[in-house]
Amino acid sequence: MGVAGGVTAMDDFLIKFFLAVYQRKLRAKEDNYCKYDNQYLQLFTSSLYLAALVSSFAASKMCSKLGRKPTIFVASAFFLCGSLLSAAAQRIWMIILARVLLGVGVGFGNEAVPLFLSEIAPVQHRGTGWRLSLGLASLPAAFLFVGSVVIIETPASLVERNQESQGLSTLKKIRGVEDVDAEFEQIKMACEAAREVKDPFKTLMKRSSMPPLIIGVMMQVFQQFTGINAIMFYAPVLFQTVGFKNDASLLSSVITGLVNVFSTLVSIYGVDRVGRRKLLLQACVQMFISQTAIGAILLVHLKGSNSLDEGLAGLVVVLVCLFVMSFAWSWGPLGWLIPSETFPLEIRTSGFACAVSSNMLFTFIIAQAFLSMMCHMRAFIFFFFAAWIVAMGLFVLFLLPETKNVPIDAMVERVWKQHPVWKRFMDDYDGKEDVKNVGMII
């Protein structure tokens, strides 16, 4: 994600594929907010997510029929092909095709990996220039490829596909104890219920499926409307806009990337201690302050053709880091964790496919539109995202239940049937009544 933004700020890359953007950059007094406004440049970033949107449904089928492990293997193969084609691309269609291949990898990976992690973790711990930059995507792809061969399949997936003895031995292995009968019986019961469901996507439209479906989809939509991908995609572009030179803007984006990685450790430590809701609500406050402050600075001090002075430009970098920091321990990881743990097994792969496809759809929209939005909305783009963050906070406060330390297959009884809003939707959980008006419910 960060690499896409990094290479779009590299002159050699622009000369090779987007000469019009490069020439616009060189013009005297070019509008700061509009010099990167180019639909093909945005398509370079966004095409990945459109491909991921489409492929997530095929990934859902593969997850159910063949298991999580082979789906991860397929994801790694697409990642490898896409990253190698990226590094070798000579024409714009080649670079876009490479992004599409990477997008299919994202679709398969984002479907299988969170499910794999949520199902295998104990309940208390779930929680050269441009060619070199693009080509280095093959390294994590290679790790994923090797890992997909080495890892074991999840017990739930094995039992779901009638491999009970192997599922039991796998559960004993990953828990490190022999006494797993209670958990295994719970998995078997969930799988038996799942086998009764012949059309999981139709089951998703039942009234009792609405709570996890709405939560899963809205978590993904809100994750994108924090503005994180706009900032991470185009961090070098943003920093060039406020006055940093080419190398300095790339260094600044590296700094935000490191902040993103290391701040995720806070979530790893706190998600099963503090809980999901508190992390999300704290982050909403910090992200709102950061986005509003960035917007105010740019609104007052950055006009069409000037640059910010060194002190203000440095403050913008600090505010971006504070924003990325809060996202990285909240809406970043929890946007994937919560949907992966709230769907019952009978609709888990289909429900999570809807969540993944929602993420990819809105990531595509933001990636394709951000540079044009910045050109037309200017500094108000940051107030736009800040308003969404307020809506997200209210959503968490009133509609998102706490799922800390709740076993996945006990979510219905211990979460949905106890929530003051969602318990009204659980009267047909046995599968006897379809939703008559999904639109009204949503």
Short mmCIF file of C-alpha atoms in Angstrom, two decimals:
data_model
loop_
_atom_site.label_atom_id
_atom_site.label_comp_id
_atom_site.label_asym_id
_atom_site.label_seq_id
_atom_site.Cartn_x
_atom_site.Cartn_y
_atom_site.Cartn_z
CA MET A 1 0.00 0.00 0.00
CA GLY A 2 2.75 2.44 0.95
CA VAL A 3 4.84 1.42 -2.05
CA ALA A 4 2.07 2.44 -4.45
CA GLY A 5 2.11 5.93 -2.99
CA GLY A 6 5.90 6.02 -2.96
CA VAL A 7 6.43 5.19 -6.60
CA THR A 8 3.76 7.64 -7.77
CA ALA A 9 5.97 10.40 -6.35
CA MET A 10 9.12 9.13 -8.14
CA ASP A 11 10.01 11.15 -11.23
CA ASP A 12 11.48 8.15 -13.11
CA PHE A 13 8.23 6.24 -12.64
CA LEU A 14 6.11 9.18 -13.78
CA ILE A 15 8.31 9.74 -16.86
CA LYS A 16 7.97 6.05 -17.79
CA PHE A 17 4.20 5.70 -17.37
CA PHE A 18 2.56 9.07 -16.56
CA LEU A 19 4.45 11.71 -18.51
CA ALA A 20 1.57 14.21 -18.39
CA VAL A 21 1.66 14.21 -14.57
CA TYR A 22 5.42 14.71 -14.56
CA GLN A 23 5.16 17.64 -16.98
CA ARG A 24 2.44 19.18 -14.83
CA LYS A 25 4.72 18.92 -11.78
CA LEU A 26 7.40 20.95 -13.60
CA ARG A 27 5.14 23.86 -14.49
CA ALA A 28 5.70 27.03 -12.55
CA LYS A 29 3.06 27.88 -9.94
CA GLU A 30 1.15 24.65 -10.51
CA ASP A 31 -1.77 24.28 -8.12
CA ASN A 32 -0.54 22.34 -5.06
CA TYR A 33 -3.79 20.45 -4.69
CA CYS A 34 -4.21 19.41 -8.36
CA LYS A 35 -0.82 18.52 -9.81
CA TYR A 36 -1.35 14.77 -9.27
CA ASP A 37 -4.98 14.73 -10.41
CA ASN A 38 -4.90 12.04 -13.10
CA GLN A 39 -7.40 9.19 -13.50
CA TYR A 40 -4.84 6.71 -14.86
CA LEU A 41 -2.46 7.44 -12.00
CA GLN A 42 -5.30 6.79 -9.57
CA LEU A 43 -6.23 3.64 -11.51
CA PHE A 44 -2.69 2.34 -10.94
CA THR A 45 -3.49 2.32 -7.23
CA SER A 46 -7.19 1.50 -7.26
CA SER A 47 -7.24 -1.34 -9.83
CA LEU A 48 -5.76 -3.65 -7.20
CA TYR A 49 -8.81 -3.20 -5.00
CA LEU A 50 -11.34 -3.63 -7.78
CA ALA A 51 -9.74 -6.99 -8.61
CA ALA A 52 -9.76 -7.90 -4.92
CA LEU A 53 -13.48 -7.06 -4.72
CA VAL A 54 -14.38 -9.47 -7.54
CA SER A 55 -12.01 -12.25 -6.49
CA SER A 56 -13.14 -12.29 -2.84
CA PHE A 57 -16.31 -14.19 -3.81
CA ALA A 58 -14.34 -16.92 -5.59
CA ALA A 59 -12.06 -17.01 -2.54
CA SER A 60 -15.10 -17.55 -0.31
CA LYS A 61 -16.11 -20.64 -2.31
CA MET A 62 -12.57 -22.00 -2.25
CA CYS A 63 -12.31 -21.42 1.52
CA SER A 64 -15.46 -23.46 2.09
CA LYS A 65 -14.80 -26.28 -0.38
CA LEU A 66 -11.01 -26.72 -0.19
CA GLY A 67 -10.04 -25.06 3.09
CA ARG A 68 -8.11 -22.05 4.35
CA LYS A 69 -4.63 -23.43 3.65
CA PRO A 70 -4.92 -23.91 -0.16
CA THR A 71 -6.64 -20.50 -0.44
CA ILE A 72 -3.62 -18.86 1.20
CA PHE A 73 -1.37 -20.81 -1.19
CA VAL A 74 -3.28 -19.45 -4.22
CA ALA A 75 -3.07 -15.91 -2.80
CA SER A 76 0.71 -16.17 -2.53
CA ALA A 77 0.98 -17.39 -6.14
CA PHE A 78 -0.95 -14.35 -7.42
CA PHE A 79 1.19 -12.07 -5.23
CA LEU A 80 4.37 -13.52 -6.72
CA CYS A 81 3.17 -13.16 -10.32
CA GLY A 82 1.90 -9.63 -9.76
CA SER A 83 5.01 -8.36 -7.99
CA LEU A 84 7.36 -9.81 -10.61
CA LEU A 85 5.31 -8.37 -13.48
CA SER A 86 5.30 -4.99 -11.67
CA ALA A 87 9.07 -4.96 -11.57
CA ALA A 88 9.37 -5.94 -15.26
CA ALA A 89 6.60 -3.72 -16.69
CA GLN A 90 7.36 -1.69 -19.83
CA ARG A 91 3.88 -0.39 -20.75
CA ILE A 92 1.06 1.10 -18.74
CA TRP A 93 -1.20 -1.91 -19.45
CA MET A 94 1.48 -4.18 -17.95
CA ILE A 95 1.67 -2.18 -14.74
CA ILE A 96 -2.14 -2.15 -14.45
CA LEU A 97 -2.32 -5.91 -15.14
CA ALA A 98 0.30 -6.48 -12.46
CA ARG A 99 -1.83 -4.53 -10.00
CA VAL A 100 -4.86 -6.64 -10.97
CA LEU A 101 -2.90 -9.85 -10.26
CA LEU A 102 -1.87 -8.42 -6.91
CA GLY A 103 -5.51 -7.55 -6.30
CA VAL A 104 -6.60 -11.15 -6.83
CA GLY A 105 -3.95 -12.11 -4.28
CA VAL A 106 -5.39 -9.55 -1.87
CA GLY A 107 -8.91 -10.91 -2.43
CA PHE A 108 -7.87 -14.49 -1.68
CA GLY A 109 -5.52 -13.52 1.15
CA ASN A 110 -7.95 -11.18 2.89
CA GLU A 111 -10.64 -13.86 2.77
CA ALA A 112 -8.56 -16.74 4.12
CA VAL A 113 -5.94 -15.29 6.46
CA PRO A 114 -8.21 -13.54 9.03
CA LEU A 115 -10.47 -16.62 9.15
CA PHE A 116 -7.42 -18.85 9.61
CA LEU A 117 -6.09 -16.70 12.46
CA SER A 118 -9.43 -16.31 14.27
CA GLU A 119 -10.16 -20.04 14.07
CA ILE A 120 -6.74 -21.25 15.14
CA ALA A 121 -6.05 -18.80 17.98
CA PRO A 122 -7.12 -19.54 21.59
CA VAL A 123 -10.05 -17.35 22.59
CA GLN A 124 -8.00 -15.31 25.07
CA HIS A 125 -5.36 -14.40 22.42
CA ARG A 126 -7.29 -13.77 19.15
CA GLY A 127 -6.44 -10.88 18.55
CA THR A 128 15.70 0.70 -7.95
CA GLY A 129 13.90 3.15 -7.70
CA TRP A 130 10.37 2.18 -8.52
CA ARG A 131 11.22 -1.26 -10.03
CA LEU A 132 12.98 -2.34 -6.84
CA SER A 133 10.14 -0.93 -4.70
CA LEU A 134 7.46 -2.79 -6.66
CA GLY A 135 9.54 -5.94 -7.10
CA LEU A 136 10.20 -6.21 -3.35
CA ALA A 137 6.54 -7.18 -2.96
CA SER A 138 7.74 -10.63 -4.00
CA LEU A 139 9.54 -11.06 -0.65
CA PRO A 140 6.45 -11.13 1.58
CA ALA A 141 4.74 -13.08 -1.20
CA ALA A 142 7.50 -15.68 -0.97
CA PHE A 143 7.12 -15.86 2.81
CA LEU A 144 3.37 -16.33 2.38
CA PHE A 145 3.98 -19.01 -0.28
CA VAL A 146 6.33 -21.01 1.96
CA GLY A 147 4.07 -20.48 4.97
CA SER A 148 1.02 -21.77 3.10
CA VAL A 149 2.87 -25.06 2.57
CA VAL A 150 4.06 -25.36 6.17
CA ILE A 151 0.94 -24.34 8.12
CA ILE A 152 -1.74 -26.80 9.23
CA GLU A 153 -5.41 -26.52 8.31
CA THR A 154 -7.78 -25.19 10.99
CA PRO A 155 -9.78 -27.74 13.01
CA ALA A 156 -13.07 -26.06 12.05
CA SER A 157 -12.27 -26.31 8.34
CA LEU A 158 -11.25 -29.98 8.68
CA VAL A 159 -14.40 -30.95 10.57
CA GLU A 160 -16.52 -28.93 8.15
CA ARG A 161 -15.13 -31.15 5.36
CA ASN A 162 -15.76 -34.44 7.27
CA GLN A 163 -12.18 -34.99 8.48
CA GLU A 164 -13.03 -35.28 12.20
CA SER A 165 -10.12 -37.41 13.37
CA GLN A 166 -7.63 -35.12 11.69
CA GLY A 167 -9.49 -32.11 13.12
CA LEU A 168 -9.24 -33.52 16.66
CA SER A 169 -5.52 -34.27 16.37
CA THR A 170 -4.89 -30.82 14.92
CA LEU A 171 -6.78 -29.15 17.77
CA LYS A 172 -4.71 -31.09 20.33
CA LYS A 173 -1.53 -30.06 18.53
CA ILE A 174 -2.26 -26.32 18.36
CA ARG A 175 -3.59 -26.16 21.95
CA GLY A 176 -0.70 -28.23 23.30
CA VAL A 177 -2.95 -30.37 25.53
CA GLU A 178 -4.91 -33.61 25.23
CA ASP A 179 -8.08 -32.39 26.94
CA VAL A 180 -9.82 -30.51 24.13
CA ASP A 181 -13.11 -32.44 24.16
CA ALA A 182 -15.30 -29.49 25.12
CA GLU A 183 -13.91 -27.20 22.43
CA PHE A 184 -14.01 -29.98 19.83
CA GLU A 185 -17.66 -30.76 20.59
CA GLN A 186 -18.44 -27.07 20.16
CA ILE A 187 -16.71 -27.10 16.76
CA LYS A 188 -18.60 -30.26 15.73
CA MET A 189 -21.95 -28.77 16.70
CA ALA A 190 -21.19 -25.62 14.71
CA CYS A 191 -20.14 -27.68 11.70
CA GLU A 192 -23.29 -29.81 11.87
CA ALA A 193 -25.37 -26.64 11.84
CA ALA A 194 -23.29 -25.33 8.94
CA ARG A 195 -23.93 -28.50 6.89
CA GLU A 196 -27.67 -27.86 7.12
CA VAL A 197 -27.18 -24.59 5.25
CA LYS A 198 -27.31 -25.28 1.53
CA ASP A 199 -27.12 -21.66 0.35
CA PRO A 200 -24.99 -19.56 2.77
CA PHE A 201 -25.51 -16.33 0.81
CA LYS A 202 -29.29 -16.77 1.06
CA THR A 203 -28.91 -17.46 4.78
CA LEU A 204 -27.09 -14.14 5.06
CA MET A 205 -30.39 -12.44 4.21
CA LYS A 206 -32.16 -13.94 7.21
CA ARG A 207 -33.10 -11.60 10.02
CA SER A 208 -30.78 -13.30 12.53
CA SER A 209 -27.81 -12.88 10.16
CA MET A 210 -28.22 -9.11 9.98
CA PRO A 211 -26.29 -8.17 13.17
CA PRO A 212 -22.95 -9.75 12.19
CA LEU A 213 -23.46 -8.81 8.52
CA ILE A 214 -24.13 -5.14 9.27
CA ILE A 215 -21.28 -4.99 11.79
CA GLY A 216 -18.88 -6.75 9.40
CA VAL A 217 -19.71 -4.56 6.41
CA MET A 218 -19.79 -1.28 8.34
CA MET A 219 -16.47 -1.98 10.06
CA GLN A 220 -14.91 -2.32 6.61
CA VAL A 221 -16.66 0.77 5.19
CA PHE A 222 -15.72 2.90 8.18
CA GLN A 223 -12.14 1.62 8.05
CA GLN A 224 -11.77 3.22 4.63
CA PHE A 225 -13.57 6.45 5.56
CA THR A 226 -11.08 7.16 8.34
CA GLY A 227 -8.97 8.41 5.42
CA ILE A 228 -6.11 6.03 6.24
CA ASN A 229 -5.67 4.64 2.76
CA ALA A 230 -5.81 8.10 1.23
CA ILE A 231 -2.93 9.10 3.49
CA MET A 232 -0.95 5.85 3.14
CA PHE A 233 -1.45 5.58 -0.65
CA TYR A 234 -0.43 9.15 -1.30
CA ALA A 235 1.77 10.09 1.69
CA PRO A 236 4.71 11.16 -0.55
CA VAL A 237 2.30 13.13 -2.75
CA LEU A 238 0.78 14.77 0.33
CA PHE A 239 4.18 15.67 1.76
CA GLN A 240 5.31 17.10 -1.57
CA THR A 241 2.12 19.16 -1.60
CA VAL A 242 3.00 20.81 1.73
CA GLY A 243 6.55 21.59 0.61
CA PHE A 244 8.87 18.62 1.08
CA LYS A 245 11.24 17.76 -1.75
CA ASN A 246 11.16 14.37 -3.45
CA ASP A 247 13.59 12.49 -1.17
CA ALA A 248 12.27 14.12 1.98
CA SER A 249 8.69 13.23 1.09
CA LEU A 250 9.65 9.58 0.57
CA LEU A 251 11.50 9.57 3.90
CA SER A 252 8.43 11.03 5.60
CA SER A 253 6.27 8.27 4.13
CA VAL A 254 8.76 5.68 5.40
CA ILE A 255 8.43 7.21 8.86
CA THR A 256 4.63 6.94 8.76
CA GLY A 257 4.97 3.34 7.56
CA LEU A 258 7.19 2.47 10.53
CA VAL A 259 4.77 4.21 12.89
CA ASN A 260 2.01 2.08 11.36
CA VAL A 261 3.92 -1.17 11.94
CA PHE A 262 5.09 -0.52 15.49
CA SER A 263 1.81 0.99 16.69
CA THR A 264 0.09 -2.27 15.74
CA LEU A 265 1.99 -3.81 18.67
CA VAL A 266 -0.25 -1.77 21.00
CA SER A 267 -3.27 -3.57 19.57
CA ILE A 268 -1.56 -6.96 19.90
CA TYR A 269 -0.99 -6.23 23.60
CA GLY A 270 -4.26 -4.50 24.39
CA VAL A 271 -6.99 -6.09 22.29
CA ASP A 272 -7.61 -9.00 24.70
CA ARG A 273 -6.87 -6.92 27.82
CA VAL A 274 -8.53 -3.56 27.16
CA GLY A 275 -11.11 -4.82 24.68
CA ARG A 276 -12.19 -3.88 21.17
CA ARG A 277 -14.57 -1.01 21.95
CA LYS A 278 -12.18 1.04 24.10
CA LEU A 279 -9.40 0.88 21.51
CA LEU A 280 -11.79 1.94 18.75
CA LEU A 281 -13.32 4.82 20.72
CA GLN A 282 -9.95 6.18 21.88
CA ALA A 283 -8.70 6.08 18.31
CA CYS A 284 -11.75 7.97 17.04
CA VAL A 285 -10.88 10.89 19.35
CA GLN A 286 -7.20 10.92 18.33
CA MET A 287 -7.93 10.55 14.61
CA PHE A 288 -10.58 13.30 14.70
CA ILE A 289 -8.18 15.74 16.34
CA SER A 290 -5.39 14.87 13.87
CA GLN A 291 -7.53 15.17 10.72
CA THR A 292 -9.13 18.42 11.90
CA ALA A 293 -5.77 19.96 12.79
CA ILE A 294 -4.22 18.99 9.42
CA GLY A 295 -7.21 20.46 7.59
CA ALA A 296 -7.03 23.70 9.61
CA ILE A 297 -3.29 24.17 8.94
CA LEU A 298 -3.67 23.59 5.19
CA LEU A 299 -6.80 25.75 4.99
CA VAL A 300 -5.08 28.73 6.59
CA HIS A 301 -1.51 28.41 5.35
CA LEU A 302 -1.41 26.38 2.09
CA LYS A 303 -2.74 28.19 -0.96
CA GLY A 304 -2.60 27.20 -4.61
CA SER A 305 1.11 27.66 -5.32
CA ASN A 306 3.00 28.32 -2.06
CA SER A 307 4.63 25.85 0.33
CA LEU A 308 4.31 25.56 4.10
CA ASP A 309 7.25 26.84 6.11
CA GLU A 310 9.51 24.20 7.63
CA GLY A 311 7.92 24.27 11.07
CA LEU A 312 4.35 23.85 9.85
CA ALA A 313 5.35 21.15 7.35
CA GLY A 314 7.04 19.26 10.18
CA LEU A 315 3.89 19.65 12.30
CA VAL A 316 1.81 18.12 9.48
CA VAL A 317 4.13 15.08 9.48
CA VAL A 318 3.72 14.75 13.27
CA LEU A 319 -0.07 14.97 12.97
CA VAL A 320 -0.09 12.37 10.17
CA CYS A 321 1.98 10.08 12.41
CA LEU A 322 -0.45 10.58 15.32
CA PHE A 323 -3.31 9.75 12.99
CA VAL A 324 -1.60 6.63 11.61
CA MET A 325 -0.60 5.59 15.13
CA SER A 326 -4.17 5.61 16.43
CA PHE A 327 -5.49 3.82 13.34
CA ALA A 328 -2.82 1.12 13.62
CA TRP A 329 -3.89 0.01 17.08
CA SER A 330 -7.61 0.19 16.40
CA TRP A 331 -9.51 0.36 13.10
CA GLY A 332 -6.60 -1.20 11.17
CA PRO A 333 -6.38 -4.62 12.84
CA LEU A 334 -9.81 -4.61 14.50
CA GLY A 335 -11.54 -3.85 11.21
CA TRP A 336 -10.46 -7.36 10.17
CA LEU A 337 -10.60 -9.11 13.55
CA ILE A 338 -14.17 -8.26 14.49
CA PRO A 339 -15.84 -9.48 11.24
CA SER A 340 -13.74 -12.66 11.32
CA GLU A 341 -14.93 -13.61 14.82
CA THR A 342 -18.61 -12.60 14.79
CA PHE A 343 -20.14 -14.70 11.97
CA PRO A 344 -21.44 -18.18 12.93
CA LEU A 345 -19.72 -21.03 11.09
CA GLU A 346 -22.62 -21.72 8.70
CA ILE A 347 -22.22 -18.25 7.12
CA ARG A 348 -18.63 -17.46 8.14
CA THR A 349 -16.97 -17.64 4.71
CA SER A 350 -19.88 -16.04 2.85
CA GLY A 351 -20.35 -13.34 5.47
CA PHE A 352 -16.66 -12.56 5.60
CA ALA A 353 -16.61 -12.44 1.78
CA CYS A 354 -19.22 -9.67 1.95
CA ALA A 355 -17.09 -7.82 4.49
CA VAL A 356 -13.94 -8.20 2.38
CA SER A 357 -15.69 -7.15 -0.82
CA SER A 358 -17.10 -4.08 0.97
CA ASN A 359 -13.58 -3.14 2.05
CA MET A 360 -12.22 -3.58 -1.46
CA LEU A 361 -15.10 -1.62 -3.02
CA PHE A 362 -14.64 1.40 -0.78
CA THR A 363 -10.84 1.19 -0.93
CA PHE A 364 -11.19 1.29 -4.73
CA ILE A 365 -13.49 4.31 -4.49
CA ILE A 366 -11.14 6.21 -2.16
CA ALA A 367 -8.01 5.29 -4.13
CA GLN A 368 -9.59 6.25 -7.45
CA ALA A 369 -11.13 9.48 -6.17
CA PHE A 370 -8.73 10.90 -3.56
CA LEU A 371 -6.41 12.94 -5.78
CA SER A 372 -9.39 14.39 -7.66
CA MET A 373 -11.18 15.06 -4.36
CA MET A 374 -8.11 16.84 -3.02
CA CYS A 375 -7.99 18.94 -6.20
CA HIS A 376 -11.63 20.04 -5.84
CA MET A 377 -12.13 20.01 -2.05
CA ARG A 378 -8.60 21.17 -1.20
CA ALA A 379 -8.05 21.33 2.58
CA PHE A 380 -11.70 20.45 3.22
CA ILE A 381 -10.91 16.83 2.28
CA PHE A 382 -9.55 16.39 5.81
CA PHE A 383 -12.73 17.78 7.38
CA PHE A 384 -14.67 15.33 5.19
CA PHE A 385 -12.85 12.39 6.77
CA ALA A 386 -13.12 13.94 10.26
CA ALA A 387 -16.93 14.00 9.92
CA TRP A 388 -16.91 10.30 9.09
CA ILE A 389 -14.81 9.61 12.19
CA VAL A 390 -17.55 11.20 14.33
CA ALA A 391 -20.09 8.84 12.73
CA MET A 392 -17.77 5.89 13.40
CA GLY A 393 -17.50 6.77 17.08
CA LEU A 394 -21.28 6.89 17.45
CA PHE A 395 -21.57 3.55 15.65
CA VAL A 396 -19.14 1.90 18.08
CA LEU A 397 -20.77 3.54 21.10
CA PHE A 398 -24.31 2.38 20.37
CA LEU A 399 -24.13 -0.61 18.01
CA LEU A 400 -20.83 -2.49 18.38
CA PRO A 401 -20.85 -5.18 21.11
CA GLU A 402 -17.71 -6.18 23.00
CA THR A 403 -16.40 -9.58 21.83
CA LYS A 404 -13.32 -9.85 24.08
CA ASN A 405 -12.86 -13.39 25.46
CA VAL A 406 -16.04 -14.70 23.81
CA PRO A 407 -15.59 -18.02 21.93
CA ILE A 408 -16.44 -17.66 18.24
CA ASP A 409 -19.19 -20.27 18.34
CA ALA A 410 -20.79 -18.69 21.44
CA MET A 411 -21.31 -15.27 19.84
CA VAL A 412 -25.05 -15.71 19.28
CA GLU A 413 -25.92 -16.58 22.89
CA ARG A 414 -23.39 -14.37 24.68
CA VAL A 415 -23.25 -11.34 22.35
CA TRP A 416 -26.11 -10.90 19.89
CA LYS A 417 -28.93 -12.14 22.13
CA GLN A 418 -27.70 -9.91 24.98
CA HIS A 419 -27.25 -6.66 23.02
CA PRO A 420 -30.06 -4.09 23.53
CA VAL A 421 -30.39 -3.43 19.79
CA TRP A 422 -29.33 -6.66 18.07
CA LYS A 423 -31.28 -9.06 20.33
CA ARG A 424 -34.44 -8.02 18.45
CA PHE A 425 -33.05 -9.68 15.33
CA MET A 426 -32.38 -13.09 16.88
CA ASP A 427 -35.95 -14.40 17.07
CA ASP A 428 -35.51 -16.51 13.91
CA TYR A 429 -32.04 -17.86 14.67
CA ASP A 430 -33.26 -21.44 14.14
CA GLY A 431 -33.72 -20.54 10.50
CA LYS A 432 -37.52 -20.39 10.22
CA GLU A 433 -38.11 -16.85 9.07
CA ASP A 434 -36.47 -14.90 6.29
CA VAL A 435 -36.04 -11.18 6.35
CA LYS A 436 -39.01 -9.54 4.65
CA ASN A 437 -37.50 -6.11 4.30
CA VAL A 438 -33.70 -6.07 4.44
CA GLY A 439 -33.60 -2.46 3.34
CA MET A 440 -35.72 -1.33 6.30
CA ILE A 441 -33.52 -3.27 8.74
CA ILE A 442 -30.30 -1.76 7.38
#
